[in-house]
Short mmCIF file of C-alpha atoms in Angstrom, two decimals:
data_model
loop_
_atom_site.label_atom_id
_atom_site.label_comp_id
_atom_site.label_asym_id
_atom_site.label_seq_id
_atom_site.Cartn_x
_atom_site.Cartn_y
_atom_site.Cartn_z
CA MET A 11 14.67 -27.99 14.41
CA LEU A 12 10.95 -27.21 16.01
CA ILE A 13 7.97 -26.94 14.27
CA SER A 14 5.38 -26.63 16.30
CA MET A 15 4.60 -25.38 19.84
CA THR A 16 1.40 -25.48 21.67
CA VAL A 17 1.15 -23.74 25.34
CA GLN A 18 -1.71 -24.06 27.33
CA ASN A 19 -2.51 -22.01 30.90
CA PHE A 20 0.87 -20.77 31.22
CA ALA A 21 1.06 -17.31 33.03
CA ILE A 22 -0.81 -14.69 30.52
CA ILE A 23 -1.05 -17.46 27.55
CA ASP A 24 -4.24 -19.41 27.41
CA ASN A 25 -4.15 -21.43 25.02
CA ILE A 26 -2.09 -21.07 21.63
CA SER A 27 -0.39 -22.95 19.02
CA ILE A 28 2.62 -21.85 17.26
CA ASP A 29 4.19 -23.20 13.49
CA PHE A 30 7.78 -22.69 13.60
CA SER A 31 10.06 -22.67 10.32
CA GLY A 32 13.75 -23.27 9.56
CA GLY A 33 16.29 -20.28 9.24
CA MET A 34 15.86 -17.47 11.35
CA THR A 35 12.52 -16.63 13.31
CA VAL A 36 12.22 -13.08 14.86
CA LEU A 37 9.14 -12.83 17.45
CA THR A 38 8.65 -8.81 18.37
CA GLY A 39 5.64 -7.43 20.46
CA GLU A 40 5.53 -4.78 23.10
CA THR A 41 7.10 -5.36 26.51
CA GLY A 42 4.70 -7.23 29.18
CA ALA A 43 3.42 -9.13 26.11
CA GLY A 44 4.34 -12.51 26.46
CA LYS A 45 7.74 -12.83 24.23
CA SER A 46 9.91 -13.66 27.40
CA LEU A 47 7.24 -16.34 28.03
CA ILE A 48 7.61 -18.00 24.80
CA ILE A 49 11.13 -18.76 24.85
CA ASP A 50 10.48 -19.81 29.02
CA ALA A 51 8.39 -22.45 27.21
CA ILE A 52 10.71 -23.63 24.72
CA ALA A 53 13.18 -23.46 28.14
CA LEU A 54 11.03 -26.32 29.46
CA LEU A 55 11.37 -28.11 26.85
CA PHE A 56 14.85 -27.86 26.81
CA GLY A 57 14.50 -29.67 30.57
CA ARG A 58 14.79 -26.45 32.99
CA ARG A 59 12.88 -27.31 36.41
CA ALA A 60 9.15 -25.93 36.11
CA SER A 61 7.32 -23.37 38.57
CA THR A 62 4.42 -23.46 39.95
CA ASP A 63 4.24 -19.80 39.67
CA LEU A 64 3.91 -20.09 36.09
CA ILE A 65 0.43 -21.75 36.23
CA ARG A 66 -1.94 -19.41 34.68
CA PHE A 67 -4.42 -17.71 37.40
CA GLY A 68 -7.43 -19.91 38.54
CA GLU A 69 -5.89 -23.07 36.30
CA THR A 70 -4.98 -26.21 37.84
CA LYS A 71 -1.73 -26.97 35.84
CA ALA A 72 -0.11 -25.33 32.70
CA ILE A 73 1.06 -27.77 29.84
CA ILE A 74 3.82 -26.83 27.07
CA GLU A 75 4.38 -29.11 24.02
CA GLY A 76 6.81 -28.83 21.06
CA VAL A 77 7.16 -31.04 18.24
CA PHE A 78 10.56 -31.62 16.74
CA SER A 79 11.80 -32.97 13.42
CA GLU A 80 15.01 -33.63 11.36
CA MET A 81 16.96 -34.46 14.88
CA PRO A 82 20.79 -35.10 14.64
CA LEU A 83 22.07 -38.62 14.94
CA SER A 84 23.04 -38.19 18.81
CA VAL A 85 19.64 -37.30 19.34
CA LYS A 86 18.03 -40.58 18.08
CA ALA A 87 21.18 -42.62 19.92
CA LEU A 88 19.90 -41.37 23.40
CA LEU A 89 16.24 -41.76 22.56
CA ASP A 90 16.91 -45.55 21.40
CA ASP A 91 17.47 -45.83 25.30
CA LEU A 92 14.87 -44.37 26.50
CA VAL A 93 11.58 -44.72 24.87
CA ASP A 94 10.53 -45.59 21.32
CA SER A 95 12.08 -43.54 18.33
CA GLU A 96 10.10 -42.16 15.85
CA ASP A 97 10.23 -39.68 12.84
CA TYR A 98 9.21 -36.87 15.02
CA LEU A 99 10.00 -36.00 18.38
CA VAL A 100 7.82 -34.80 21.03
CA ILE A 101 8.52 -33.28 24.08
CA ARG A 102 5.47 -32.23 26.83
CA ARG A 103 5.82 -30.57 29.82
CA GLU A 104 3.10 -30.69 32.67
CA ILE A 105 2.94 -28.00 35.32
CA HIS A 106 0.53 -29.13 38.06
CA ALA A 107 -0.47 -26.93 40.86
CA ASN A 108 0.05 -29.52 43.48
CA GLY A 109 4.01 -28.73 42.78
CA LYS A 110 4.36 -32.35 40.94
CA SER A 111 5.73 -32.09 37.31
CA LEU A 112 5.62 -34.53 34.42
CA CYS A 113 7.77 -35.09 31.54
CA LYS A 114 7.01 -36.87 28.33
CA ILE A 115 9.08 -37.96 25.21
CA ASN A 116 7.30 -39.97 22.32
CA ASN A 117 4.36 -40.13 24.88
CA ALA A 118 6.80 -42.08 27.72
CA VAL A 119 7.21 -40.42 30.75
CA VAL A 120 11.10 -39.72 31.64
CA THR A 121 13.19 -38.11 34.05
CA LEU A 122 14.07 -34.18 34.00
CA SER A 123 17.95 -35.31 33.92
CA GLN A 124 16.47 -37.67 30.72
CA LEU A 125 14.83 -34.62 28.92
CA SER A 126 17.87 -32.58 29.90
CA SER A 127 20.57 -34.91 28.45
CA VAL A 128 18.27 -34.98 24.86
CA ALA A 129 17.80 -30.98 24.86
CA ASP A 130 21.48 -30.69 25.37
CA GLU A 131 21.93 -32.19 21.91
CA LEU A 132 19.20 -30.22 20.75
CA GLY A 133 19.89 -26.56 21.12
CA ASP A 134 20.63 -23.85 23.03
CA ILE A 135 18.61 -20.52 24.80
CA HIS A 136 21.10 -17.61 24.93
CA THR A 137 19.99 -14.58 27.04
CA GLN A 138 21.38 -11.64 28.09
CA TYR A 139 22.02 -12.79 31.29
CA ASP A 140 24.47 -15.35 30.01
CA THR A 141 26.86 -12.56 29.60
CA GLN A 142 27.41 -13.63 33.57
CA GLY A 143 28.97 -17.18 32.27
CA LEU A 144 31.97 -14.38 31.12
CA PHE A 145 33.09 -13.52 34.95
CA ASN A 146 33.70 -17.02 35.80
CA PRO A 147 37.08 -18.58 33.92
CA LYS A 148 36.11 -21.92 34.79
CA ASN A 149 33.86 -21.85 31.56
CA TYR A 150 36.78 -20.28 29.41
CA ILE A 151 38.31 -23.86 28.44
CA ASP A 152 35.13 -25.47 27.58
CA PHE A 153 34.70 -22.65 25.05
CA ILE A 154 38.50 -23.61 23.88
CA ASP A 155 38.55 -27.19 23.87
CA ASP A 156 37.52 -29.11 20.67
CA CYS A 157 36.73 -32.80 20.52
CA GLU A 158 40.49 -34.23 20.32
CA VAL A 159 41.06 -31.92 23.37
CA LYS A 160 37.94 -32.97 25.18
CA ALA A 161 39.14 -36.84 24.19
CA LEU A 162 42.41 -35.96 26.02
CA VAL A 163 40.77 -34.89 28.79
CA GLU A 164 39.25 -38.30 29.47
CA GLU A 165 42.65 -39.58 29.17
CA TYR A 166 44.19 -37.18 31.52
CA LYS A 167 40.92 -37.73 34.24
CA HIS A 168 41.91 -41.76 34.29
CA TYR A 169 45.65 -41.50 34.84
CA LEU A 170 44.69 -38.14 37.63
CA ALA A 171 42.51 -40.78 39.52
CA ALA A 172 45.08 -43.15 39.25
CA TYR A 173 47.79 -40.76 40.63
CA ARG A 174 45.50 -39.52 43.56
CA GLU A 175 44.59 -43.18 44.69
CA ALA A 176 48.62 -43.80 44.53
CA ASN A 177 49.38 -41.11 46.42
CA ALA A 178 46.82 -41.27 48.83
CA LYS A 179 48.16 -44.61 49.62
CA TYR A 180 51.46 -43.20 49.79
CA LYS A 181 50.46 -40.66 52.58
CA ASN A 182 48.38 -43.15 54.74
CA LEU A 183 51.15 -45.49 55.10
CA SER A 184 53.72 -42.65 55.70
CA GLU A 185 51.55 -41.49 58.28
CA LYS A 186 50.75 -45.38 59.75
CA SER A 187 54.76 -45.47 59.46
CA LEU A 188 54.94 -42.53 62.04
CA SER A 189 52.43 -43.68 64.06
CA ASP A 190 53.11 -47.52 64.12
CA ARG A 191 57.65 -46.22 64.71
CA GLN A 192 56.10 -44.70 67.69
CA ASN A 193 54.04 -47.52 69.09
CA LEU A 194 57.38 -49.74 68.15
CA GLU A 195 58.24 -50.01 71.72
CA LEU A 196 54.88 -51.58 73.13
CA LEU A 197 54.79 -53.74 70.05
CA ASN A 198 58.26 -55.29 71.00
CA PHE A 199 57.32 -55.53 74.76
CA GLN A 200 53.73 -56.85 73.89
CA LYS A 201 55.23 -59.79 70.87
CA THR A 202 57.90 -60.48 73.71
CA GLU A 203 55.68 -61.11 76.65
CA LEU A 204 53.22 -63.31 73.95
CA GLU A 205 56.26 -65.23 72.67
CA LYS A 206 57.57 -66.16 76.22
CA ALA A 207 54.17 -66.84 77.60
CA ASP A 208 54.05 -69.41 74.70
CA ILE A 209 50.36 -70.15 75.11
CA SER A 210 47.93 -71.90 72.73
CA LEU A 211 44.32 -73.15 72.83
CA GLU A 212 44.94 -77.06 73.22
CA GLU A 213 47.60 -76.80 75.49
CA GLU A 214 44.73 -74.42 77.69
CA GLU A 215 42.54 -77.57 77.35
CA GLU A 216 44.91 -80.12 77.96
CA LEU A 217 46.00 -77.70 81.03
CA LYS A 218 42.34 -77.74 82.34
CA SER A 219 41.99 -81.45 81.83
CA ARG A 220 45.00 -82.72 83.90
CA ASN A 221 44.16 -80.05 86.77
CA ALA A 222 40.44 -81.96 87.27
CA TYR A 223 42.26 -84.77 87.24
CA LEU A 224 44.74 -84.28 90.22
CA VAL A 225 42.42 -82.28 91.76
CA ASN A 226 39.58 -85.07 91.71
CA PHE A 227 42.42 -87.84 92.43
CA GLU A 228 40.93 -89.54 95.22
CA GLU A 229 37.37 -90.12 94.32
CA ILE A 230 39.35 -91.58 90.37
CA ASN A 231 41.57 -93.72 92.53
CA ARG A 232 38.64 -95.41 94.41
CA ASN A 233 36.58 -95.72 91.39
CA ILE A 234 39.36 -97.60 89.60
CA LYS A 235 39.71 -99.63 92.04
CA ALA A 236 36.13 -100.74 92.74
CA ILE A 237 36.12 -101.40 89.05
CA ILE A 238 38.90 -104.00 89.50
CA ASP A 239 37.50 -105.25 92.24
CA ILE A 240 34.16 -106.20 90.54
CA TYR A 241 35.99 -108.10 87.80
CA GLN A 242 38.52 -110.04 90.32
CA THR A 243 36.43 -110.95 93.07
CA ASN A 244 33.80 -112.23 91.10
CA ASN A 245 35.81 -113.80 88.40
CA THR A 246 33.37 -112.30 85.44
CA LEU A 247 35.69 -112.69 83.22
CA ARG A 248 35.97 -116.13 83.54
CA ALA A 249 32.09 -116.58 83.59
CA ILE A 250 31.64 -114.96 80.65
CA TYR A 251 34.95 -117.68 79.21
CA GLU A 252 32.86 -120.19 80.44
CA SER A 253 29.04 -119.22 78.61
CA ILE A 254 31.72 -119.06 75.39
CA ASN A 255 32.71 -122.73 75.60
CA TYR A 256 28.81 -124.03 76.32
CA LEU A 257 28.09 -122.09 73.21
CA GLU A 258 30.60 -123.71 71.63
CA LYS A 259 29.16 -127.02 72.81
CA LEU A 260 25.13 -126.01 71.59
CA SER A 261 26.77 -124.95 68.26
CA PRO A 262 26.03 -128.14 66.40
CA TYR A 263 22.45 -127.80 66.89
CA ASN A 264 21.24 -124.65 66.01
CA GLU A 265 23.28 -122.04 63.88
CA LYS A 266 21.84 -119.53 66.01
CA TYR A 267 24.49 -120.90 68.64
CA SER A 268 27.66 -120.36 66.83
CA HIS A 269 26.23 -116.58 65.91
CA TYR A 270 25.57 -116.10 69.93
CA LYS A 271 29.42 -118.00 70.48
CA ALA A 272 30.99 -115.41 67.73
CA ARG A 273 29.43 -112.24 69.69
CA LEU A 274 30.15 -113.23 73.12
CA GLU A 275 33.56 -113.60 72.16
CA GLU A 276 33.57 -110.31 70.69
CA TYR A 277 32.51 -108.98 73.67
CA TYR A 278 34.73 -111.02 76.13
CA TYR A 279 38.10 -110.11 74.11
CA GLY A 280 37.12 -106.11 74.00
CA LEU A 281 36.26 -106.46 78.10
CA GLU A 282 39.62 -108.25 78.91
CA ASP A 283 41.66 -105.66 76.94
CA LEU A 284 39.71 -102.75 78.80
CA VAL A 285 39.94 -104.48 82.11
CA GLU A 286 43.83 -104.79 81.70
CA ASP A 287 44.28 -101.25 80.66
CA ILE A 288 42.45 -99.93 83.85
CA ASN A 289 44.18 -102.35 86.06
CA ARG A 290 47.44 -101.07 84.15
CA GLU A 291 46.88 -97.57 84.84
CA PHE A 292 45.85 -98.40 88.41
CA LYS A 293 49.02 -99.48 89.14
CA VAL A 294 51.23 -97.16 87.70
CA PHE A 295 48.17 -94.65 89.08
CA GLU A 296 50.15 -91.92 91.74
CA TYR A 297 49.22 -88.38 92.62
CA ASP A 298 51.97 -85.71 91.90
CA GLU A 299 51.07 -82.57 94.16
CA THR A 300 54.25 -80.38 92.36
CA GLU A 301 52.61 -81.06 88.60
CA LEU A 302 49.13 -79.73 90.55
CA ASP A 303 50.97 -76.55 91.35
CA ARG A 304 52.90 -76.28 87.92
CA ILE A 305 49.48 -76.44 86.55
CA ASN A 306 48.04 -74.08 88.45
CA GLU A 307 50.61 -71.55 87.42
CA ARG A 308 50.49 -72.45 84.20
CA LEU A 309 46.87 -71.82 84.30
CA GLY A 310 46.80 -68.26 86.46
CA LEU A 311 49.16 -67.03 83.07
CA TYR A 312 46.50 -67.63 81.07
CA SER A 313 43.86 -65.66 83.06
CA ASP A 314 46.31 -62.96 83.66
CA LEU A 315 46.67 -62.56 80.56
CA LYS A 316 43.03 -62.82 79.25
CA ARG A 317 42.10 -60.35 82.33
CA LYS A 318 45.16 -58.01 80.95
CA TYR A 319 44.43 -57.58 77.53
CA LYS A 320 40.60 -58.43 77.91
CA MET A 321 40.73 -61.24 75.62
CA SER A 322 40.12 -65.05 74.73
CA THR A 323 43.04 -67.50 74.52
CA GLU A 324 42.15 -67.26 70.92
CA GLU A 325 41.71 -64.00 70.51
CA ILE A 326 45.24 -63.55 72.31
CA VAL A 327 46.82 -65.95 69.66
CA PHE A 328 45.68 -63.91 66.55
CA LEU A 329 47.06 -60.62 68.94
CA TYR A 330 50.54 -62.23 68.98
CA GLN A 331 50.00 -63.13 64.93
CA LYS A 332 49.15 -59.62 64.39
CA ILE A 333 51.74 -57.98 66.25
CA SER A 334 54.44 -59.90 64.81
CA GLU A 335 52.74 -58.99 61.47
CA GLN A 336 52.68 -55.19 62.23
CA ILE A 337 56.42 -55.20 63.95
CA ASP A 338 57.22 -56.88 60.37
CA GLY A 339 55.70 -53.99 58.15
CA ILE A 340 57.27 -51.61 60.45
CA VAL A 341 60.73 -53.11 59.80
CA ASN A 342 59.33 -53.32 56.09
CA TYR A 343 58.15 -49.85 55.88
CA ASP A 344 60.91 -48.41 54.18
CA PHE A 345 60.58 -50.82 51.46
CA HIS A 346 57.33 -50.50 50.67
CA LEU A 347 56.94 -46.45 50.94
CA THR A 348 60.09 -47.07 48.38
CA GLU A 349 58.05 -48.71 45.99
CA LEU A 350 54.76 -46.57 46.33
CA LYS A 351 56.79 -43.35 45.72
CA LYS A 352 57.87 -45.44 42.81
CA GLN A 353 54.28 -45.39 41.81
CA VAL A 354 53.36 -42.45 42.52
CA ASN A 355 56.40 -40.79 40.40
CA GLN A 356 55.22 -43.09 37.54
CA ALA A 357 51.76 -42.19 37.88
CA TYR A 358 52.29 -38.74 38.23
CA GLN A 359 54.59 -38.30 34.94
CA LYS A 360 52.02 -40.10 32.59
CA THR A 361 49.07 -37.70 34.57
CA HIS A 362 51.80 -34.72 33.71
CA THR A 363 52.59 -35.96 30.24
CA VAL A 364 48.88 -35.97 29.64
CA ALA A 365 48.17 -32.54 30.90
CA GLN A 366 51.23 -31.17 29.49
CA VAL A 367 50.01 -32.62 25.31
CA ILE A 368 46.25 -30.94 26.38
CA ARG A 369 47.95 -27.55 27.35
CA GLU A 370 49.86 -27.52 24.19
CA LYS A 371 46.76 -28.08 22.08
CA ARG A 372 44.66 -25.29 23.88
CA ILE A 373 47.36 -22.88 23.50
CA CYS A 374 47.21 -23.33 19.73
CA LEU A 375 43.79 -23.58 19.71
CA GLY A 376 43.24 -20.55 22.30
CA LYS A 377 45.53 -18.41 19.58
CA GLN A 378 42.86 -19.98 16.87
CA MET A 379 40.24 -18.41 18.97
CA GLU A 380 41.93 -15.40 20.00
CA ASN A 381 42.16 -14.82 15.54
CA GLU A 382 38.53 -15.97 15.72
CA ILE A 383 37.16 -13.66 17.87
CA LYS A 384 38.72 -10.30 17.01
CA SER A 385 37.31 -11.44 13.55
CA GLY A 386 34.02 -11.85 14.58
CA LEU A 387 34.32 -8.73 16.98
CA ALA A 388 35.00 -6.58 14.19
CA ASP A 389 32.03 -8.08 12.29
CA LEU A 390 29.93 -6.60 15.22
CA GLN A 391 31.87 -3.19 15.57
CA LEU A 392 34.31 -3.99 18.05
CA LYS A 393 37.24 -2.66 16.17
CA ASN A 394 40.63 -1.87 17.39
CA ILE A 395 40.47 -4.09 20.20
CA ASP A 396 43.22 -5.80 21.64
CA PHE A 397 42.04 -9.14 23.10
CA GLN A 398 44.11 -12.40 24.39
CA ILE A 399 43.82 -15.37 25.86
CA THR A 400 46.41 -15.91 28.80
CA PHE A 401 47.70 -19.25 30.68
CA ASN A 402 48.41 -19.87 34.11
CA PRO A 403 52.69 -19.87 34.52
CA LEU A 404 53.60 -23.47 35.36
CA ASP A 405 55.81 -22.73 38.14
CA ASN A 406 54.06 -24.75 40.66
CA ILE A 407 52.45 -27.46 38.41
CA GLN A 408 48.66 -28.24 39.78
CA PHE A 409 46.18 -30.79 38.66
CA TYR A 410 42.86 -29.54 38.19
CA VAL A 411 40.04 -31.60 37.14
CA ASN A 412 40.10 -30.61 33.11
CA GLY A 413 44.18 -30.18 33.59
CA ILE A 414 46.46 -27.94 34.56
CA ASP A 415 45.41 -25.51 33.10
CA GLU A 416 44.19 -21.49 34.21
CA ILE A 417 42.65 -19.47 31.55
CA ASP A 418 42.07 -16.01 30.88
CA PHE A 419 40.11 -13.83 28.75
CA MET A 420 42.01 -10.40 28.38
CA ILE A 421 40.45 -7.55 26.46
CA SER A 422 41.33 -3.79 26.12
CA PHE A 423 38.49 -2.14 24.44
CA ASN A 424 40.23 0.90 23.86
CA PRO A 425 43.61 1.45 21.95
CA GLY A 426 46.15 2.37 24.99
CA GLU A 427 44.32 1.10 27.85
CA PRO A 428 46.07 -2.23 28.77
CA LEU A 429 44.65 -5.53 29.23
CA ARG A 430 42.30 -6.58 31.76
CA PRO A 431 40.39 -9.29 32.47
CA LEU A 432 36.90 -9.41 30.30
CA SER A 433 34.49 -9.39 32.93
CA LYS A 434 36.49 -6.14 34.90
CA VAL A 435 36.34 -3.99 31.66
CA ALA A 436 33.75 -4.19 29.52
CA SER A 437 30.28 -3.01 29.28
CA GLY A 438 26.81 -4.73 29.33
CA GLY A 439 26.05 -3.93 25.45
CA GLU A 440 29.88 -5.04 24.76
CA LEU A 441 29.44 -8.33 26.81
CA SER A 442 26.58 -8.99 24.81
CA ARG A 443 28.54 -8.32 21.10
CA PHE A 444 31.33 -10.67 22.75
CA MET A 445 29.17 -13.54 24.13
CA LEU A 446 27.36 -13.34 20.10
CA ALA A 447 30.75 -13.61 18.77
CA LEU A 448 31.87 -16.46 20.97
CA LYS A 449 28.53 -18.17 20.76
CA ALA A 450 28.76 -17.75 17.01
CA LEU A 451 32.26 -19.42 16.99
CA VAL A 452 31.61 -22.72 19.51
CA PHE A 453 27.72 -23.42 17.84
CA GLU A 454 30.00 -23.87 14.51
CA LYS A 455 31.55 -26.44 16.82
CA ILE A 456 28.98 -28.27 18.84
CA ASN A 457 26.73 -28.16 15.80
CA LEU A 458 23.49 -27.67 17.48
CA GLN A 459 20.11 -27.51 15.59
CA ILE A 460 18.03 -24.84 17.59
CA ILE A 461 19.26 -21.61 18.91
CA VAL A 462 17.44 -19.38 20.88
CA PHE A 463 18.39 -15.93 21.39
CA ASP A 464 16.31 -13.62 24.18
CA GLU A 465 16.94 -10.15 23.52
CA ILE A 466 20.67 -10.34 23.56
CA ASP A 467 20.64 -6.78 21.40
CA ILE A 468 19.38 -5.26 24.26
CA GLY A 469 21.22 -1.94 24.57
CA VAL A 470 22.34 -1.37 21.23
CA SER A 471 21.61 0.50 18.14
CA GLY A 472 22.68 1.87 14.79
CA ALA A 473 25.65 0.45 12.86
CA ILE A 474 25.86 -1.86 15.65
CA ALA A 475 22.19 -3.37 15.62
CA TYR A 476 22.84 -4.41 11.74
CA SER A 477 26.03 -5.97 13.00
CA ILE A 478 24.21 -8.50 14.86
CA ALA A 479 21.24 -8.90 12.65
CA SER A 480 23.85 -10.18 10.28
CA LYS A 481 26.05 -12.38 12.73
CA ILE A 482 22.63 -13.91 13.43
CA LYS A 483 21.50 -14.39 10.20
CA GLN A 484 24.87 -16.15 9.86
CA ILE A 485 23.91 -18.32 12.54
CA SER A 486 20.72 -19.10 11.10
CA LYS A 487 22.37 -20.61 7.77
CA LYS A 488 23.46 -23.89 9.52
CA ALA A 489 20.65 -23.64 12.56
CA GLN A 490 17.42 -22.86 13.21
CA VAL A 491 17.45 -19.68 14.94
CA LEU A 492 14.70 -18.45 17.27
CA CYS A 493 15.10 -14.52 18.23
CA VAL A 494 13.68 -12.34 20.27
CA THR A 495 14.17 -8.85 19.41
CA HIS A 496 12.92 -5.06 19.98
CA LEU A 497 15.98 -3.68 16.88
CA PRO A 498 14.05 -3.20 13.60
CA GLN A 499 17.29 -4.51 11.80
CA VAL A 500 16.91 -7.61 13.54
CA ALA A 501 13.60 -7.97 12.94
CA ALA A 502 14.11 -6.90 8.88
CA ALA A 503 16.68 -9.63 8.43
CA ALA A 504 14.78 -12.69 9.60
CA ASP A 505 13.28 -14.88 7.50
CA HIS A 506 10.41 -14.94 9.34
CA HIS A 507 8.47 -12.55 11.26
CA ILE A 508 6.09 -13.91 14.60
CA ALA A 509 4.56 -10.69 16.61
CA ILE A 510 3.35 -11.03 20.17
CA SER A 511 0.48 -9.44 21.26
CA LYS A 512 -1.53 -9.32 24.29
CA GLN A 513 -5.28 -8.29 24.66
CA ILE A 514 -7.88 -8.78 27.20
CA PHE A 515 -11.17 -11.23 26.79
CA ALA A 516 -13.77 -11.58 29.24
CA GLU A 517 -11.78 -9.46 31.79
CA ARG A 518 -8.53 -11.88 31.57
CA THR A 519 -5.28 -10.79 29.69
CA VAL A 520 -4.35 -13.22 26.84
CA THR A 521 -0.99 -13.06 24.83
CA MET A 522 -1.98 -13.84 20.87
CA VAL A 523 0.45 -15.02 18.48
CA THR A 524 0.20 -13.71 15.17
CA THR A 525 2.43 -14.86 11.64
CA LEU A 526 3.63 -11.73 9.84
CA GLU A 527 3.44 -11.43 5.80
CA ASP A 528 4.06 -8.54 3.58
CA GLU A 529 2.25 -5.56 4.76
CA ASP A 530 1.63 -6.60 8.11
CA ARG A 531 5.32 -6.85 8.84
CA ILE A 532 6.45 -3.52 7.16
CA ILE A 533 3.71 -2.17 9.83
CA GLU A 534 5.50 -4.10 12.40
CA ILE A 535 9.31 -3.20 11.86
CA GLY A 536 7.51 0.45 11.24
CA LYS A 537 6.17 0.33 15.33
CA MET A 538 9.58 -0.75 16.05
CA ILE A 539 11.07 2.17 14.47
CA SER A 540 8.86 4.97 15.61
CA ASN A 541 7.94 3.83 18.89
CA GLY A 542 4.69 1.84 18.24
CA GLU A 543 3.33 4.28 15.70
CA ALA A 544 3.60 2.94 11.99
CA THR A 545 3.73 6.27 10.69
CA PRO A 546 4.15 6.42 6.69
CA ALA A 547 8.16 7.82 7.37
CA SER A 548 8.81 4.32 9.74
CA LYS A 549 6.76 2.43 7.05
CA THR A 550 9.39 3.35 3.87
CA MET A 551 12.13 2.69 6.06
CA ALA A 552 11.32 -1.14 7.25
CA ALA A 553 10.00 -1.45 3.52
CA GLU A 554 13.65 -0.73 2.56
CA LEU A 555 15.19 -2.85 5.65
CA LEU A 556 12.88 -5.74 4.27
CA LYS A 557 14.52 -5.04 0.97
CA GLY A 558 17.92 -5.55 1.84
CA ARG A 559 17.04 -8.19 4.77
CA LYS A 560 19.17 -11.16 2.54
CA ILE A 561 22.32 -10.22 4.64
CA LYS A 562 25.58 -12.02 3.82
#
């Protein structure tokens, strides 16, 4: 629960500190005194975005700090991931005139998103404008779903993602199949052309080497003959052989001559083999003009293909492999499409099965909620109404983010009138009471610690006011309730009463906060009864209201 809050330099609030208690607390005061500012300050503690317009004129920053106790386990779990956990939760907001703002939890800086995640587990602020949420049927599912259904929805989302992925693959392959089948003739032509060409990087290099050999035949022939002549004319090999013999004769005198001999013998036999190879090549060396023409024709084919495809030989070889794979894929498209279609159908069936289970549970929960809402509305003096939660027909199933269901709240406030969507038939007061009945039901399910009502009783009076007071009092038995009200019936039902007023000090308007007890409380409620002035009669009525405030 919220046990205290300090607000500084916030609109007309100069510097106030408020202590809160459990149960039901009302905040009352004349219009413009600052009641809604207190709610706005709590909203900032709950993660609402800050505006520099709220900084008190002439100040550089506004500060709101709240201290919470008896935190639920869900909040403690979040805090363990963010800050050092303590017995108390201290939330601080600073709004600076330069547009910057600061969020702190237990003196550790956090993001607004992190603060909101914590606040979502703490409480809820309900204003008269929250009834706008009833205008959007997308919100209705959140009102109905319980923990079991929400767990099923998560499972459904997993299957839905798998179905959409499989379906996207199937559609993409179908489109690609159609496009590729249209290109099949071109692909087959290219494949045939490249198959006939039968090119390879190795062959191209070999052709270039052979072409260079034949083009330079005369130069090569002349130099080879010159090499052979050196050895045959000068008897070079004979001279080396005789050198070996001389070294052999010197070997007995020193071991190094033996090493010289061995090395020279190695050179001799290697050179002898090399000269023989050159001589053998020279004997068979001949020029073949037809071979050169064939090589040039073949190299021309390589040049034509590279120019046509604007690729290197290596890239053309890879293109051929790719084209072959594409053609194989096109030929096998029917098989792949059939397999993908099976996956789509299986994923669809899993998704639909879970969605159907969710729908059946929602229908049961909807019937239960219908009865509970009717009971709650009867408590709020909305009797003889017809209320139904309707589900969309399944003539054409569509998978939505939370299932296959579209829900609407249909209501008739007057006997004999047809059911119509809630947002189109209810007045402001009726919507407020409906939302109160709905939230009373929802609060029991989500187990929030703090509930804030900001003038949700506007536009009602008489017996209805007593009913609203009773409903809010009922909620306060399970959560701390803070309520801004103009109704004396609601104010009298509260366990605690805080009066908000404004005064002028040093030509500046400031908000004042006073906790009321006994006679002061009678006077305040008397003012509410008699239009701002506590008369003897209104005080008597206030005292009577307070005597009966323990509403069951």
